[in-house]
XYZ file of N, CA and C in Angstrom:
219
model
N 0.820 -1.189 0.000
C 0.000 0.000 0.000
C 0.868 1.259 0.000
N 2.018 1.181 0.614
C 2.908 2.342 0.659
C 3.453 2.676 -0.728
N 3.667 1.662 -1.556
C 4.157 1.908 -2.917
C 3.114 2.691 -3.710
N 1.848 2.306 -3.539
C 0.774 3.019 -4.240
C 0.699 4.472 -3.783
N 0.805 4.689 -2.467
C 0.690 6.041 -1.917
C 1.893 6.910 -2.276
N 3.070 6.326 -2.371
C 4.270 7.127 -2.595
C 4.613 7.315 -4.063
N 4.256 6.340 -4.903
C 4.694 6.406 -6.295
C 3.538 6.460 -7.302
N 2.591 5.555 -7.182
C 1.559 5.415 -8.209
C 0.537 6.547 -8.138
N 0.009 6.850 -6.962
C -1.008 7.900 -6.834
C -0.472 9.280 -7.250
N 0.716 9.699 -6.803
C 1.232 10.992 -7.286
C 1.474 11.013 -8.794
N 1.920 9.889 -9.349
C 2.123 9.819 -10.794
C 0.802 9.985 -11.538
N -0.261 9.345 -11.055
C -1.569 9.477 -11.700
C -2.097 10.906 -11.603
N -1.883 11.555 -10.474
C -2.334 12.939 -10.306
C -1.595 13.866 -11.270
N -0.291 13.708 -11.367
C 0.500 14.536 -12.286
C 0.117 14.237 -13.731
N -0.151 12.980 -14.049
C -0.544 12.603 -15.404
C -1.882 13.235 -15.790
N -2.848 13.213 -14.885
C -4.147 13.843 -15.161
C -3.973 15.348 -15.337
N -3.157 15.967 -14.515
C -2.898 17.403 -14.650
C -2.264 17.727 -15.993
N -1.293 16.932 -16.422
C -0.622 17.206 -17.692
C -1.555 17.009 -18.883
N -2.424 16.007 -18.824
C -3.394 15.795 -19.907
C -4.366 16.967 -19.975
N -4.822 17.447 -18.824
C -5.725 18.599 -18.810
C -5.020 19.849 -19.330
N -3.790 20.045 -18.947
C -3.024 21.199 -19.419
C -2.806 21.131 -20.924
N -2.513 19.960 -21.433
C -2.311 19.780 -22.868
C -3.592 20.044 -23.647
N -4.715 19.552 -23.140
C -5.974 19.747 -23.863
C -6.416 21.205 -23.853
N -6.166 21.920 -22.765
C -6.514 23.341 -22.715
C -5.556 24.150 -23.586
N -4.303 23.790 -23.601
C -3.317 24.526 -24.390
C -3.457 24.263 -25.881
N -4.127 23.203 -26.268
C -4.284 22.882 -27.688
C -5.163 23.893 -28.403
N -5.929 24.701 -27.683
C -6.779 25.713 -28.312
C -5.955 26.760 -29.049
N -4.697 26.927 -28.690
C -3.840 27.909 -29.358
C -3.662 27.540 -30.825
N -3.601 26.252 -31.124
C -3.298 25.791 -32.472
C -4.540 25.574 -33.325
N -5.731 25.797 -32.778
C -6.956 25.659 -33.551
C -7.169 26.899 -34.411
N -7.899 26.746 -35.516
C -8.254 27.947 -36.282
C -9.086 28.897 -35.428
N -9.066 30.166 -35.779
C -9.709 31.168 -34.924
C -11.205 30.949 -34.793
N -11.866 30.383 -35.822
C -13.306 30.185 -35.712
C -13.659 28.983 -34.846
N -12.698 28.103 -34.599
C -12.973 26.938 -33.759
C -12.522 27.141 -32.319
N -11.741 28.171 -32.053
C -11.196 28.367 -30.717
C -12.202 28.968 -29.752
N -13.256 29.579 -30.259
C -14.260 30.199 -29.401
C -15.242 29.178 -28.874
N -16.096 29.610 -27.972
C -17.123 28.704 -27.453
C -18.168 28.406 -28.524
N -18.877 27.323 -28.346
C -19.904 26.923 -29.305
C -21.068 27.903 -29.262
N -21.666 28.194 -30.417
C -22.817 29.105 -30.418
C -24.032 28.451 -29.775
N -24.837 29.266 -29.127
C -26.043 28.776 -28.463
C -27.241 29.254 -29.265
N -28.084 28.300 -29.682
C -29.279 28.660 -30.438
C -30.403 29.015 -29.483
N -31.325 29.811 -29.976
C -32.489 30.184 -29.191
C -33.400 28.975 -29.045
N -33.894 28.711 -27.852
C -34.726 27.538 -27.592
C -36.038 27.632 -28.351
N -36.601 28.825 -28.466
C -37.875 29.005 -29.166
C -37.756 28.639 -30.635
N -36.668 29.041 -31.286
C -36.525 28.760 -32.712
C -36.282 27.281 -32.965
N -35.590 26.611 -32.076
C -35.337 25.186 -32.254
C -36.617 24.396 -32.073
N -37.420 24.731 -31.070
C -38.638 23.970 -30.818
C -39.696 24.235 -31.880
N -39.692 25.402 -32.515
C -40.694 25.677 -33.537
C -40.351 24.998 -34.853
N -39.089 24.696 -35.094
C -38.708 24.034 -36.336
C -38.975 22.546 -36.299
N -38.804 21.912 -35.165
C -38.968 20.465 -35.079
C -40.316 20.141 -34.467
N -41.153 19.405 -35.198
C -42.459 19.049 -34.626
C -42.303 17.996 -33.536
N -43.147 18.078 -32.549
C -43.114 17.134 -31.439
C -43.948 15.918 -31.817
N -43.276 14.827 -32.180
C -43.985 13.615 -32.591
C -44.020 12.567 -31.492
N -43.415 12.847 -30.371
C -43.422 11.870 -29.287
C -44.710 12.000 -28.492
N -45.292 10.871 -28.101
C -46.520 10.956 -27.304
C -46.195 11.464 -25.903
N -47.143 12.104 -25.253
C -46.878 12.595 -23.893
C -46.671 11.435 -22.924
N -45.828 11.655 -21.959
C -45.546 10.624 -20.965
C -46.694 10.532 -19.975
N -47.019 9.320 -19.619
C -48.070 9.125 -18.627
C -47.451 9.217 -17.241
N -48.160 9.835 -16.333
C -47.661 9.938 -14.969
C -48.213 8.785 -14.151
N -47.402 8.303 -13.280
C -47.803 7.216 -12.399
C -48.000 7.778 -11.002
N -49.085 7.396 -10.378
C -49.321 7.809 -9.003
C -48.650 6.802 -8.078
N -47.464 7.150 -7.607
C -46.716 6.263 -6.736
C -47.225 6.421 -5.309
N -47.318 5.322 -4.588
C -47.776 5.438 -3.204
C -46.709 6.110 -2.343
N -47.143 6.853 -1.350
C -46.222 7.492 -0.416
C -45.946 6.497 0.698
N -44.705 6.109 0.805
C -44.312 5.108 1.785
C -43.939 5.784 3.097
N -44.205 5.125 4.216
C -43.806 5.708 5.503
C -42.287 5.716 5.632
N -41.778 6.736 6.283
C -40.338 6.844 6.490
C -40.024 6.801 7.974
N -38.762 6.650 8.273
C -38.361 6.623 9.675
C -38.421 8.021 10.292
N -38.488 9.064 9.452
C -38.545 10.432 9.955
C -39.951 10.819 10.389
N -40.904 9.976 10.097
C -42.277 10.284 10.485
C -43.078 10.785 9.311
N -44.143 11.481 9.589
C -45.043 11.962 8.552
C -44.422 13.137 7.808
N -44.662 13.185 6.497
C -44.144 14.271 5.683
C -45.120 15.431 5.604
N -46.348 15.253 6.042
C -47.366 16.309 5.944
C -47.291 17.256 7.101
């Protein structure tokens, strides 16, 4: 267990840090139009373009079970 605590765990932490640093630093080499954040579309325009063909979900009346904390009302 001491080998894991002294050698393996610190190595994994440094490895995760370096991978995160590399992925964040890679934005420098992207074209300028790809380096920015993704555009956000308006929710109203997206929902008006796509028709809702899914049937509505049915709700189930689940029984209220007693708890150890007592009554919820």
